[in-house]
mmCIF file of C-alpha atoms and ligand atoms in Angstrom:
data_model
loop_
_atom_site.group_PDB
_atom_site.id
_atom_site.type_symbol
_atom_site.label_atom_id
_atom_site.label_comp_id
_atom_site.label_asym_id
_atom_site.label_seq_id
_atom_site.Cartn_x
_atom_site.Cartn_y
_atom_site.Cartn_z
ATOM 1 C CA MET A 215 -11.737 7.626 -9.823
ATOM 2 C CA GLY A 216 -7.588 6.295 -10.206
ATOM 3 C CA PHE A 217 -6.536 3.657 -12.823
ATOM 4 C CA VAL A 218 -6.844 0.744 -10.443
ATOM 5 C CA HIS A 219 -10.637 1.410 -9.728
ATOM 6 C CA GLN A 220 -11.386 2.120 -12.843
ATOM 7 C CA ALA A 221 -9.626 -1.214 -13.431
ATOM 8 C CA ILE A 222 -11.006 -3.142 -11.187
ATOM 9 C CA SER A 223 -14.595 -2.050 -11.912
ATOM 10 C CA ALA A 224 -14.232 -3.031 -14.812
ATOM 11 C CA LEU A 225 -13.076 -6.636 -13.907
ATOM 12 C CA ARG A 226 -16.149 -6.855 -11.904
ATOM 13 C CA ILE A 227 -18.019 -6.283 -15.189
ATOM 14 C CA ILE A 228 -16.438 -8.230 -16.716
ATOM 15 C CA LEU A 229 -15.987 -11.502 -14.737
ATOM 16 C CA ASN A 230 -19.539 -11.033 -13.609
ATOM 17 C CA PRO A 231 -21.312 -13.954 -15.493
ATOM 18 C CA SER A 232 -24.611 -12.314 -15.810
ATOM 19 C CA ILE A 233 -23.421 -9.265 -17.128
ATOM 20 C CA ARG A 234 -20.884 -10.934 -19.251
ATOM 21 C CA LYS A 235 -22.379 -12.398 -22.427
ATOM 22 C CA SER A 236 -24.206 -8.999 -23.142
ATOM 23 C CA SER A 237 -21.596 -6.951 -22.846
ATOM 24 C CA ILE A 238 -18.852 -8.095 -24.728
ATOM 25 C CA ASN A 239 -18.870 -8.527 -29.109
ATOM 26 C CA PRO A 240 -18.043 -12.092 -29.753
ATOM 27 C CA GLN A 241 -17.028 -11.162 -32.762
ATOM 28 C CA SER A 242 -14.460 -8.363 -31.126
ATOM 29 C CA SER A 243 -10.754 -9.393 -31.622
ATOM 30 C CA PHE A 244 -10.919 -7.922 -28.329
ATOM 31 C CA ASN A 245 -11.664 -10.969 -26.500
ATOM 32 C CA GLU A 246 -12.223 -11.462 -22.701
ATOM 33 C CA SER A 247 -8.616 -12.249 -21.948
ATOM 34 C CA THR A 248 -7.191 -9.523 -23.892
ATOM 35 C CA ILE A 249 -8.855 -6.798 -22.223
ATOM 36 C CA VAL A 250 -8.695 -8.310 -18.766
ATOM 37 C CA ALA A 251 -5.033 -8.619 -19.654
ATOM 38 C CA ALA A 252 -4.859 -5.264 -20.369
ATOM 39 C CA LEU A 253 -6.735 -4.008 -17.300
ATOM 40 C CA LEU A 254 -4.149 -5.977 -15.246
ATOM 41 C CA SER A 255 -1.615 -4.195 -16.604
ATOM 42 C CA ILE A 256 -2.865 -0.998 -16.108
ATOM 43 C CA THR A 257 -3.808 -1.857 -12.673
ATOM 44 C CA LEU A 258 -0.088 -2.862 -12.271
ATOM 45 C CA ALA A 259 0.987 0.470 -13.823
ATOM 46 C CA ALA A 260 -0.803 2.246 -11.000
ATOM 47 C CA CYS A 261 0.862 -0.005 -8.627
ATOM 48 C CA GLY A 262 4.469 0.023 -7.476
ATOM 49 C CA SER A 263 7.280 -1.557 -9.517
ATOM 50 C CA ASP A 264 6.775 -4.744 -7.964
ATOM 51 C CA GLY A 265 2.697 -4.612 -8.200
ATOM 52 C CA SER A 266 2.324 -3.396 -4.539
ATOM 53 C CA PRO A 267 -0.419 -0.386 -4.506
ATOM 54 C CA GLY A 268 1.338 2.957 -5.135
ATOM 55 C CA PRO A 269 1.518 4.978 -1.925
ATOM 56 C CA SER A 270 -1.950 5.700 -0.442
ATOM 57 C CA GLY A 271 -3.578 8.678 -0.015
ATOM 58 C CA PRO A 272 -4.405 12.344 -1.956
ATOM 59 C CA SER A 273 -2.545 11.334 -5.587
ATOM 60 C CA PRO A 274 0.401 14.151 -5.433
ATOM 61 C CA GLN A 275 -0.395 17.180 -7.762
ATOM 62 C CA PRO A 276 2.032 16.677 -10.777
ATOM 63 C CA PRO A 277 4.931 19.124 -9.783
ATOM 64 C CA ALA A 278 4.991 22.688 -11.979
ATOM 65 C CA SER A 279 8.192 20.934 -13.357
ATOM 66 C CA SER A 280 9.240 17.728 -14.503
ATOM 67 C CA ASP A 281 12.843 18.147 -13.551
ATOM 68 C CA THR A 282 12.566 17.696 -9.861
ATOM 69 C CA LEU A 283 13.128 15.193 -7.183
ATOM 70 C CA ARG A 284 9.645 14.742 -6.421
ATOM 71 C CA ALA A 285 8.711 14.045 -10.381
ATOM 72 C CA ALA A 286 11.984 11.639 -10.971
ATOM 73 C CA ALA A 287 10.780 9.814 -7.649
ATOM 74 C CA SER A 288 7.445 9.857 -8.316
ATOM 75 C CA ALA A 289 8.456 7.961 -12.111
ATOM 76 C CA GLN A 290 9.955 5.335 -10.265
ATOM 77 C CA GLY A 291 7.243 4.699 -8.022
ATOM 78 C CA ARG A 292 8.670 6.193 -4.858
ATOM 79 C CA LEU A 293 7.887 9.374 -2.620
ATOM 80 C CA LEU A 294 10.437 11.727 -1.645
ATOM 81 C CA GLY A 295 10.629 13.274 1.280
ATOM 82 C CA THR A 296 12.452 15.997 3.767
ATOM 83 C CA ALA A 297 11.844 16.579 7.563
ATOM 84 C CA VAL A 298 10.449 19.729 7.917
ATOM 85 C CA GLN A 299 9.842 22.528 10.836
ATOM 86 C CA SER A 300 6.586 24.511 10.592
ATOM 87 C CA SER A 301 7.767 28.033 11.559
ATOM 88 C CA PHE A 302 10.622 28.001 7.944
ATOM 89 C CA LEU A 303 7.368 27.205 5.942
ATOM 90 C CA SER A 304 6.618 30.917 5.850
ATOM 91 C CA ASN A 305 10.047 31.665 4.631
ATOM 92 C CA GLY A 306 9.878 32.103 0.812
ATOM 93 C CA GLN A 307 13.011 30.508 -0.100
ATOM 94 C CA TYR A 308 12.417 27.221 1.999
ATOM 95 C CA ASP A 309 8.748 26.830 1.342
ATOM 96 C CA ALA A 310 9.694 27.143 -2.530
ATOM 97 C CA VAL A 311 12.321 24.364 -2.384
ATOM 98 C CA ALA A 312 10.027 22.127 0.132
ATOM 99 C CA GLY A 313 7.065 22.628 -1.992
ATOM 100 C CA ARG A 314 8.708 21.620 -5.295
ATOM 101 C CA GLU A 315 11.455 19.013 -4.684
ATOM 102 C CA PHE A 316 9.769 16.730 -1.907
ATOM 103 C CA SER A 317 6.268 14.286 -1.955
ATOM 104 C CA TYR A 318 6.666 13.363 1.602
ATOM 105 C CA LEU A 319 6.998 15.573 4.691
ATOM 106 C CA THR A 320 7.935 14.294 7.754
ATOM 107 C CA ALA A 321 7.286 16.760 11.352
ATOM 108 C CA GLU A 322 11.401 17.356 12.745
ATOM 109 C CA TYR A 323 10.283 16.916 16.276
ATOM 110 C CA GLU A 324 6.515 18.894 16.175
ATOM 111 C CA MET A 325 4.353 15.355 16.194
ATOM 112 C CA LYS A 326 6.609 14.329 19.604
ATOM 113 C CA TRP A 327 4.959 13.680 22.232
ATOM 114 C CA ASN A 328 7.131 16.141 24.141
ATOM 115 C CA SER A 329 5.918 18.616 21.719
ATOM 116 C CA LEU A 330 1.905 17.441 21.320
ATOM 117 C CA GLU A 331 1.264 17.271 25.196
ATOM 118 C CA PRO A 332 4.040 19.328 27.344
ATOM 119 C CA SER A 333 1.422 18.916 30.125
ATOM 120 C CA PRO A 334 -0.633 15.900 30.853
ATOM 121 C CA GLY A 335 -3.769 16.667 28.670
ATOM 122 C CA ALA A 336 -2.547 19.988 27.157
ATOM 123 C CA ASP A 337 -2.304 18.542 23.596
ATOM 124 C CA THR A 338 -0.753 21.365 20.951
ATOM 125 C CA PHE A 339 -1.658 19.889 17.481
ATOM 126 C CA GLY A 340 -1.189 23.378 16.243
ATOM 127 C CA ALA A 341 2.408 23.001 14.887
ATOM 128 C CA GLY A 342 1.571 19.605 13.320
ATOM 129 C CA ASP A 343 -1.680 21.108 12.078
ATOM 130 C CA ALA A 344 0.414 23.250 9.888
ATOM 131 C CA ILE A 345 2.466 21.145 8.404
ATOM 132 C CA VAL A 346 -0.342 18.887 7.830
ATOM 133 C CA ALA A 347 -2.047 21.218 6.082
ATOM 134 C CA TYR A 348 0.665 22.685 4.132
ATOM 135 C CA ALA A 349 0.931 18.926 2.645
ATOM 136 C CA MET A 350 -1.915 18.780 1.750
ATOM 137 C CA SER A 351 -1.906 21.709 0.049
ATOM 138 C CA ARG A 352 0.888 20.519 -2.201
ATOM 139 C CA GLY A 353 -0.342 17.093 -2.562
ATOM 140 C CA GLN A 354 2.085 15.952 -0.499
ATOM 141 C CA ARG A 355 1.716 13.028 1.757
ATOM 142 C CA VAL A 356 2.945 13.360 5.847
ATOM 143 C CA LYS A 357 4.937 10.631 7.732
ATOM 144 C CA GLY A 358 4.097 10.515 11.557
ATOM 145 C CA HIS A 359 6.840 10.788 13.589
ATOM 146 C CA THR A 360 7.358 9.404 16.185
ATOM 147 C CA LEU A 361 4.690 8.343 18.725
ATOM 148 C CA VAL A 362 7.069 6.485 21.217
ATOM 149 C CA TRP A 363 10.493 7.551 21.451
ATOM 150 C CA HIS A 364 12.466 7.526 25.012
ATOM 151 C CA GLY A 365 14.187 11.154 22.963
ATOM 152 C CA SER A 366 10.824 12.989 23.075
ATOM 153 C CA THR A 367 9.299 11.467 26.177
ATOM 154 C CA PRO A 368 7.268 14.677 28.284
ATOM 155 C CA SER A 369 9.048 14.822 31.605
ATOM 156 C CA TRP A 370 5.701 14.598 33.879
ATOM 157 C CA LEU A 371 5.445 10.930 32.421
ATOM 158 C CA ASN A 372 8.244 9.575 33.807
ATOM 159 C CA SER A 373 7.190 9.936 37.420
ATOM 160 C CA LEU A 374 3.950 8.232 36.856
ATOM 161 C CA PRO A 375 3.011 5.444 38.733
ATOM 162 C CA GLN A 376 2.520 2.292 36.114
ATOM 163 C CA ALA A 377 -1.155 2.462 35.775
ATOM 164 C CA GLU A 378 -1.403 5.716 35.120
ATOM 165 C CA PHE A 379 1.739 5.477 32.793
ATOM 166 C CA ARG A 380 -0.021 3.298 30.985
ATOM 167 C CA ASN A 381 -3.062 5.387 30.613
ATOM 168 C CA ALA A 382 -1.479 8.377 29.724
ATOM 169 C CA PHE A 383 0.509 5.856 26.751
ATOM 170 C CA GLU A 384 -2.782 4.623 25.452
ATOM 171 C CA ARG A 385 -4.364 8.434 25.463
ATOM 172 C CA HIS A 386 -1.357 9.393 23.753
ATOM 173 C CA ILE A 387 -1.787 6.947 20.478
ATOM 174 C CA ARG A 388 -5.305 6.896 20.699
ATOM 175 C CA THR A 389 -5.810 10.914 20.768
ATOM 176 C CA VAL A 390 -2.620 11.895 18.363
ATOM 177 C CA MET A 391 -3.792 9.155 15.754
ATOM 178 C CA GLY A 392 -7.586 9.871 15.328
ATOM 179 C CA HIS A 393 -6.711 13.572 15.493
ATOM 180 C CA TYR A 394 -4.438 12.955 12.243
ATOM 181 C CA GLN A 395 -6.432 9.681 11.175
ATOM 182 C CA GLY A 396 -6.982 9.649 7.578
ATOM 183 C CA ARG A 397 -3.838 12.366 6.746
ATOM 184 C CA ILE A 398 -1.314 9.949 7.983
ATOM 185 C CA HIS A 399 0.530 7.622 4.952
ATOM 186 C CA ALA A 400 3.073 6.461 8.292
ATOM 187 C CA TRP A 401 3.429 6.642 11.057
ATOM 188 C CA ASP A 402 6.547 6.081 12.773
ATOM 189 C CA VAL A 403 5.165 4.007 16.136
ATOM 190 C CA VAL A 404 7.978 2.809 17.957
ATOM 191 C CA ASN A 405 11.457 4.702 17.364
ATOM 192 C CA GLU A 406 15.149 3.741 18.173
ATOM 193 C CA ALA A 407 13.939 1.078 20.749
ATOM 194 C CA ILE A 408 17.076 -1.605 20.524
ATOM 195 C CA ALA A 409 20.426 -0.843 21.664
ATOM 196 C CA ASP A 410 23.189 0.068 19.657
ATOM 197 C CA ASP A 411 25.143 -3.118 20.090
ATOM 198 C CA GLY A 412 21.961 -5.007 19.224
ATOM 199 C CA SER A 413 22.154 -6.979 22.318
ATOM 200 C CA GLY A 414 18.708 -6.112 23.134
ATOM 201 C CA LEU A 415 15.964 -3.884 23.816
ATOM 202 C CA ARG A 416 17.118 -0.400 25.369
ATOM 203 C CA ASP A 417 16.579 -0.036 28.570
ATOM 204 C CA THR A 418 14.087 3.082 28.196
ATOM 205 C CA VAL A 419 10.891 4.085 30.493
ATOM 206 C CA TYR A 420 8.431 2.301 28.703
ATOM 207 C CA ARG A 421 10.290 -1.053 28.830
ATOM 208 C CA GLN A 422 10.581 0.176 32.924
ATOM 209 C CA LYS A 423 6.848 1.161 33.234
ATOM 210 C CA LEU A 424 4.850 -1.223 30.226
ATOM 211 C CA GLY A 425 7.686 -3.984 30.211
ATOM 212 C CA ASP A 426 8.959 -5.584 26.929
ATOM 213 C CA THR A 427 5.592 -6.100 25.030
ATOM 214 C CA TYR A 428 4.923 -1.964 25.091
ATOM 215 C CA ILE A 429 6.000 -2.309 21.169
ATOM 216 C CA ALA A 430 3.631 -4.375 20.109
ATOM 217 C CA ASP A 431 0.806 -3.161 22.309
ATOM 218 C CA ALA A 432 1.245 0.406 20.581
ATOM 219 C CA PHE A 433 1.455 -1.358 17.532
ATOM 220 C CA ARG A 434 -1.700 -3.065 18.380
ATOM 221 C CA LEU A 435 -3.235 1.033 19.656
ATOM 222 C CA ALA A 436 -2.043 2.171 16.700
ATOM 223 C CA ARG A 437 -3.767 0.100 13.859
ATOM 224 C CA ALA A 438 -6.799 0.497 16.240
ATOM 225 C CA ALA A 439 -6.674 4.203 15.926
ATOM 226 C CA ASP A 440 -6.170 4.719 12.183
ATOM 227 C CA PRO A 441 -6.540 1.606 10.441
ATOM 228 C CA GLN A 442 -5.390 3.648 7.054
ATOM 229 C CA ALA A 443 -2.022 4.542 8.282
ATOM 230 C CA ARG A 444 0.812 2.866 7.376
ATOM 231 C CA LEU A 445 2.443 1.616 10.657
ATOM 232 C CA PHE A 446 6.596 1.475 11.007
ATOM 233 C CA TYR A 447 9.292 0.631 13.321
ATOM 234 C CA ASN A 448 12.114 2.966 13.063
ATOM 235 C CA ASP A 449 15.859 3.241 14.223
ATOM 236 C CA TYR A 450 19.380 3.866 13.064
ATOM 237 C CA GLY A 451 22.273 1.719 13.132
ATOM 238 C CA GLY A 452 20.404 -0.881 11.128
ATOM 239 C CA GLU A 453 20.858 0.118 7.935
ATOM 240 C CA GLY A 454 23.254 -2.444 6.709
ATOM 241 C CA MET A 455 23.801 -6.114 8.104
ATOM 242 C CA SER A 456 25.124 -5.554 11.257
ATOM 243 C CA ALA A 457 24.431 -6.747 14.852
ATOM 244 C CA LYS A 458 22.018 -3.910 15.241
ATOM 245 C CA ALA A 459 20.080 -5.153 11.831
ATOM 246 C CA GLY A 460 19.792 -8.471 13.183
ATOM 247 C CA ARG A 461 18.554 -7.834 16.266
ATOM 248 C CA ILE A 462 15.917 -5.229 14.568
ATOM 249 C CA TYR A 463 14.827 -8.038 12.258
ATOM 250 C CA ASP A 464 14.640 -10.258 14.596
ATOM 251 C CA LEU A 465 12.028 -7.751 16.745
ATOM 252 C CA VAL A 466 9.735 -7.570 13.231
ATOM 253 C CA SER A 467 9.560 -10.780 12.698
ATOM 254 C CA ASP A 468 8.628 -11.492 16.376
ATOM 255 C CA LEU A 469 5.776 -9.110 16.074
ATOM 256 C CA ILE A 470 4.674 -10.218 12.613
ATOM 257 C CA SER A 471 4.787 -14.152 13.803
ATOM 258 C CA LYS A 472 2.427 -12.913 16.682
ATOM 259 C CA GLY A 473 0.190 -11.174 14.371
ATOM 260 C CA VAL A 474 1.083 -7.973 15.471
ATOM 261 C CA PRO A 475 0.002 -5.204 13.096
ATOM 262 C CA ILE A 476 3.178 -3.639 11.595
ATOM 263 C CA ASP A 477 3.614 -2.760 7.866
ATOM 264 C CA GLY A 478 7.171 -1.478 7.831
ATOM 265 C CA VAL A 479 10.965 -0.370 9.039
ATOM 266 C CA GLY A 480 12.045 2.786 8.701
ATOM 267 C CA LEU A 481 16.487 2.887 8.115
ATOM 268 C CA GLN A 482 17.271 6.523 9.313
ATOM 269 C CA MET A 483 20.699 6.100 7.379
ATOM 270 C CA HIS A 484 22.533 9.342 9.195
ATOM 271 C CA VAL A 485 25.530 8.594 7.612
ATOM 272 C CA SER A 486 28.853 9.568 6.928
ATOM 273 C CA ALA A 487 30.258 9.748 3.456
ATOM 274 C CA ASN A 488 33.553 8.003 4.344
ATOM 275 C CA ASN A 489 32.054 5.290 6.810
ATOM 276 C CA ARG A 490 28.637 4.088 6.005
ATOM 277 C CA PRO A 491 27.200 0.629 5.330
ATOM 278 C CA SER A 492 28.765 -0.619 1.628
ATOM 279 C CA ASP A 493 25.735 -0.619 -0.781
ATOM 280 C CA ASP A 494 25.513 -4.518 -0.972
ATOM 281 C CA SER A 495 25.366 -4.615 2.983
ATOM 282 C CA ILE A 496 22.158 -2.297 3.087
ATOM 283 C CA ALA A 497 20.776 -3.870 -0.521
ATOM 284 C CA ALA A 498 20.812 -7.325 1.351
ATOM 285 C CA ASN A 499 19.747 -5.529 4.666
ATOM 286 C CA MET A 500 16.250 -4.041 2.921
ATOM 287 C CA ARG A 501 15.984 -7.978 1.007
ATOM 288 C CA ARG A 502 16.033 -9.565 4.579
ATOM 289 C CA LEU A 503 13.297 -6.985 5.379
ATOM 290 C CA ALA A 504 10.844 -7.276 2.220
ATOM 291 C CA GLY A 505 11.235 -10.973 2.807
ATOM 292 C CA LEU A 506 8.307 -10.291 5.595
ATOM 293 C CA GLY A 507 6.610 -8.613 3.825
ATOM 294 C CA LEU A 508 7.483 -5.399 5.330
ATOM 295 C CA THR A 509 7.780 -1.844 3.123
ATOM 296 C CA ILE A 510 11.447 -0.059 3.522
ATOM 297 C CA HIS A 511 11.726 3.850 4.018
ATOM 298 C CA ILE A 512 14.754 5.398 4.081
ATOM 299 C CA SER A 513 13.315 7.657 6.909
ATOM 300 C CA GLU A 514 16.199 10.191 7.729
ATOM 301 C CA MET A 515 18.916 10.125 5.328
ATOM 302 C CA ASP A 516 22.162 13.092 5.704
ATOM 303 C CA VAL A 517 25.458 12.753 4.674
ATOM 304 C CA ARG A 518 28.193 13.846 7.146
ATOM 305 C CA ILE A 519 31.295 15.235 5.652
ATOM 306 C CA ALA A 520 32.831 17.771 7.414
ATOM 307 C CA GLY A 521 35.379 15.124 8.985
ATOM 308 C CA LEU A 522 36.494 14.213 5.346
ATOM 309 C CA PRO A 523 40.058 14.933 4.369
ATOM 310 C CA GLY A 524 41.354 16.801 1.311
ATOM 311 C CA THR A 525 39.430 20.222 -0.518
ATOM 312 C CA GLU A 526 35.934 21.001 -0.175
ATOM 313 C CA GLN A 527 35.546 20.053 -3.592
ATOM 314 C CA MET A 528 36.403 16.579 -2.769
ATOM 315 C CA ARG A 529 34.202 16.519 -0.033
ATOM 316 C CA LEU A 530 31.157 17.503 -1.628
ATOM 317 C CA ASP A 531 31.976 15.251 -4.612
ATOM 318 C CA ALA A 532 31.820 12.161 -2.030
ATOM 319 C CA GLN A 533 29.083 13.694 -0.516
ATOM 320 C CA LYS A 534 27.234 13.519 -3.930
ATOM 321 C CA ALA A 535 28.479 9.553 -4.478
ATOM 322 C CA ALA A 536 27.069 8.516 -1.016
ATOM 323 C CA PHE A 537 23.737 10.002 -2.050
ATOM 324 C CA HIS A 538 23.379 8.467 -5.457
ATOM 325 C CA ASP A 539 24.756 5.424 -4.537
ATOM 326 C CA ILE A 540 22.757 5.047 -1.505
ATOM 327 C CA VAL A 541 19.242 6.503 -2.951
ATOM 328 C CA ARG A 542 20.304 4.101 -6.150
ATOM 329 C CA VAL A 543 20.184 0.759 -3.550
ATOM 330 C CA CYS A 544 16.242 2.276 -2.776
ATOM 331 C CA VAL A 545 15.427 2.785 -6.305
ATOM 332 C CA LEU A 546 16.833 -1.079 -7.251
ATOM 333 C CA GLU A 547 14.716 -2.358 -3.981
ATOM 334 C CA PRO A 548 10.931 -3.112 -5.080
ATOM 335 C CA ARG A 549 9.754 -2.497 -1.660
ATOM 336 C CA CYS A 550 11.944 0.687 -0.779
ATOM 337 C CA GLU A 551 8.612 2.806 -0.931
ATOM 338 C CA ALA A 552 10.429 6.241 -0.030
ATOM 339 C CA ILE A 553 13.296 8.459 0.837
ATOM 340 C CA THR A 554 13.485 10.777 3.000
ATOM 341 C CA PHE A 555 16.106 13.528 4.068
ATOM 342 C CA TRP A 556 16.595 14.709 7.318
ATOM 343 C CA GLY A 557 16.198 18.586 6.260
ATOM 344 C CA PHE A 558 16.944 19.374 2.836
ATOM 345 C CA THR A 559 19.335 22.929 3.543
ATOM 346 C CA ASP A 560 22.476 22.762 5.342
ATOM 347 C CA ALA A 561 21.089 26.080 7.025
ATOM 348 C CA HIS A 562 18.305 23.736 9.066
ATOM 349 C CA THR A 563 20.306 20.411 10.285
ATOM 350 C CA TRP A 564 20.344 18.818 13.799
ATOM 351 C CA LEU A 565 24.505 17.899 12.695
ATOM 352 C CA THR A 566 25.565 21.728 13.800
ATOM 353 C CA GLY A 567 28.769 22.034 12.331
ATOM 354 C CA ASP A 568 28.692 19.924 9.331
ATOM 355 C CA THR A 569 26.590 20.352 5.891
ATOM 356 C CA PRO A 570 24.824 17.418 5.358
ATOM 357 C CA LEU A 571 22.521 17.945 3.022
ATOM 358 C CA LEU A 572 21.152 18.256 -0.694
ATOM 359 C CA PHE A 573 20.840 22.264 -0.804
ATOM 360 C CA ASN A 574 23.116 25.200 0.778
ATOM 361 C CA GLN A 575 23.149 27.760 3.408
ATOM 362 C CA GLN A 576 21.730 29.496 1.051
ATOM 363 C CA TYR A 577 19.236 27.263 -0.241
ATOM 364 C CA ALA A 578 21.383 26.694 -3.705
ATOM 365 C CA ALA A 579 21.767 22.989 -4.745
ATOM 366 C CA LYS A 580 25.066 20.877 -3.727
ATOM 367 C CA PRO A 581 26.218 18.545 -6.298
ATOM 368 C CA ALA A 582 24.605 15.698 -3.386
ATOM 369 C CA TYR A 583 21.115 16.656 -5.467
ATOM 370 C CA THR A 584 22.180 16.113 -8.751
ATOM 371 C CA GLY A 585 23.720 12.621 -7.156
ATOM 372 C CA VAL A 586 19.626 11.882 -6.150
ATOM 373 C CA LEU A 587 18.146 13.040 -9.052
ATOM 374 C CA ASP A 588 20.732 10.740 -10.906
ATOM 375 C CA ALA A 589 19.960 7.905 -9.130
ATOM 376 C CA LEU A 590 16.526 8.789 -9.135
ATOM 377 C CA ARG A 591 16.835 8.314 -13.262
ATOM 378 C CA GLY A 592 18.556 5.391 -13.071
ATOM 379 C CA LYS A 593 21.895 6.878 -14.005
HETATM 380 O O1 LIG B 81 12.147 26.073 17.813
HETATM 381 C C1 LIG B 81 12.192 25.493 19.247
HETATM 382 C C2 LIG B 81 12.886 27.177 19.623
HETATM 383 O O2 LIG B 81 11.537 28.292 19.618
HETATM 384 C C3 LIG B 81 12.952 26.923 21.108
HETATM 385 O O3 LIG B 81 13.352 28.094 21.425
HETATM 386 C C4 LIG B 81 13.600 25.969 21.667
HETATM 387 C C5 LIG B 81 14.390 25.893 22.980
HETATM 388 O O4 LIG B 81 13.108 25.010 23.806
HETATM 389 O O5 LIG B 81 13.342 24.446 21.175
HETATM 390 C C6 LIG B 81 13.191 24.348 19.483
HETATM 391 O O6 LIG B 81 12.786 23.318 19.279
HETATM 392 C C7 LIG B 81 13.835 22.139 19.063
HETATM 393 C C8 LIG B 81 13.909 21.487 17.741
HETATM 394 O O7 LIG B 81 14.871 20.791 17.810
HETATM 395 C C9 LIG B 81 14.308 22.608 16.848
HETATM 396 O O8 LIG B 81 15.922 22.475 16.957
HETATM 397 C C10 LIG B 81 13.559 21.577 20.379
HETATM 398 O O9 LIG B 81 13.396 21.890 21.645
HETATM 399 C C11 LIG B 81 14.515 19.714 20.402
HETATM 400 O O10 LIG B 81 13.877 19.028 21.082
HETATM 401 C C12 LIG B 81 14.588 19.450 18.987
HETATM 402 O O11 LIG B 81 15.450 18.285 18.451
HETATM 403 C C13 LIG B 81 14.876 17.488 17.677
HETATM 404 C C14 LIG B 81 15.730 15.921 18.447
HETATM 405 O O12 LIG B 81 14.975 15.269 17.326
HETATM 406 C C15 LIG B 81 14.248 15.507 19.324
HETATM 407 O O13 LIG B 81 13.263 15.938 19.166
HETATM 408 C C16 LIG B 81 15.897 17.646 16.392
HETATM 409 O O14 LIG B 81 15.279 18.859 15.796
HETATM 410 C C17 LIG B 81 15.619 16.514 15.234
HETATM 411 O O15 LIG B 81 16.600 17.180 14.054
HETATM 412 C C18 LIG B 81 16.068 15.317 16.153
HETATM 413 O O16 LIG B 81 15.470 14.164 15.243
HETATM 414 C C19 LIG B 81 15.686 12.764 15.564
HETATM 415 C C20 LIG B 81 15.002 12.233 14.683
HETATM 416 O O17 LIG B 81 13.149 12.649 15.742
HETATM 417 C C21 LIG B 81 15.055 10.475 15.910
HETATM 418 N N1 LIG B 81 16.368 9.772 15.229
HETATM 419 C C22 LIG B 81 17.360 11.021 15.333
HETATM 420 C C23 LIG B 81 17.277 12.242 15.307
HETATM 421 C C24 LIG B 81 18.470 13.015 15.354
HETATM 422 O O18 LIG B 81 18.478 13.287 16.665
#
């Protein structure tokens, strides 16, 4: 039983009038208010820095070494994540880093609709199950990514008439979340629904077939399918205070005002070391979202450097500074719960032709790794 449960159970005893009189020695220096204060401090210590409960799910096993990103993040009450692919987990070098440095795994593509249901009704959970099993065996949590995204729509869906489209949409969310129920810390329920210029919703097949309410529909279906999972809206280009960020804020504010169950926003953070939102702009945007009571995740971070002028060392130093400064913004925002990198080795990145991650192609830590570790340690 964790600290929080012990403290709450003890509080119930102390505050229960029928028990209270007999169980506390009036002469003791530990009078009732002292005990309550102590228990409350224990409870808060077990929660995030702002007193919000720490991430739900299995408590992570203590890492073998305290000198890891995972340990440093845990000391800050943060989850530290990476995108993974199931086929890489059997590679010794990949497994060693993925299992040691991270507490939070996201399936880079194997839990998306086109991977899970390549043909109608043909649910293929094997790869996603392998990632979840790997995470559970290492005391890591899992981010479900992503239920509704125009970038991973199965080809057979697009031609369905509206009624059949809606049936497939509802079946997908219920079936996938039902399959993973209780094993997913948070789901990216809807991904990238806002137009890049912030003018409004993208004109995706979901909007065309289901109307603008498809986003609210997805979140309501998700909450019903797995009440334990945190439900996120995830997007790129809205990390700092931009037009798109403003539109994302308006979207989630509207959802909240209508009682739609949403718990957080994922800021993808695909940035370039020399072209990115400022730290202050990211902090202001996070603060604005936190003001809605939402949890924030940096959900897909990588830092491009291929186009930077100068020497390779200068590029690596600029990358280190960008990782450090952005991670520090999250550490300083109490409601920024998790930082996930979109992969961890340059050997496997969607950004072919660049080296945007923390480890090089030979799995050696780059200066960016030290930048992240320093930021997590408050340096
Ligand atoms: O691994 C298989 C391989 O066995 C097969 O032969 C090949 C051809 O079918 O496909 C390979 O899988 C590909 C996978 O990337 C691994 O390379 C998938 O087809 C391909 O669709 C997949 O692309 C992913 C993309 O999302 C679309 O799902 C990328 O890995 C992934 O990095 C990218 O991630 C997105 C986020 O989900 C949302 N935000 C933007 C981000 C970057 O585009």
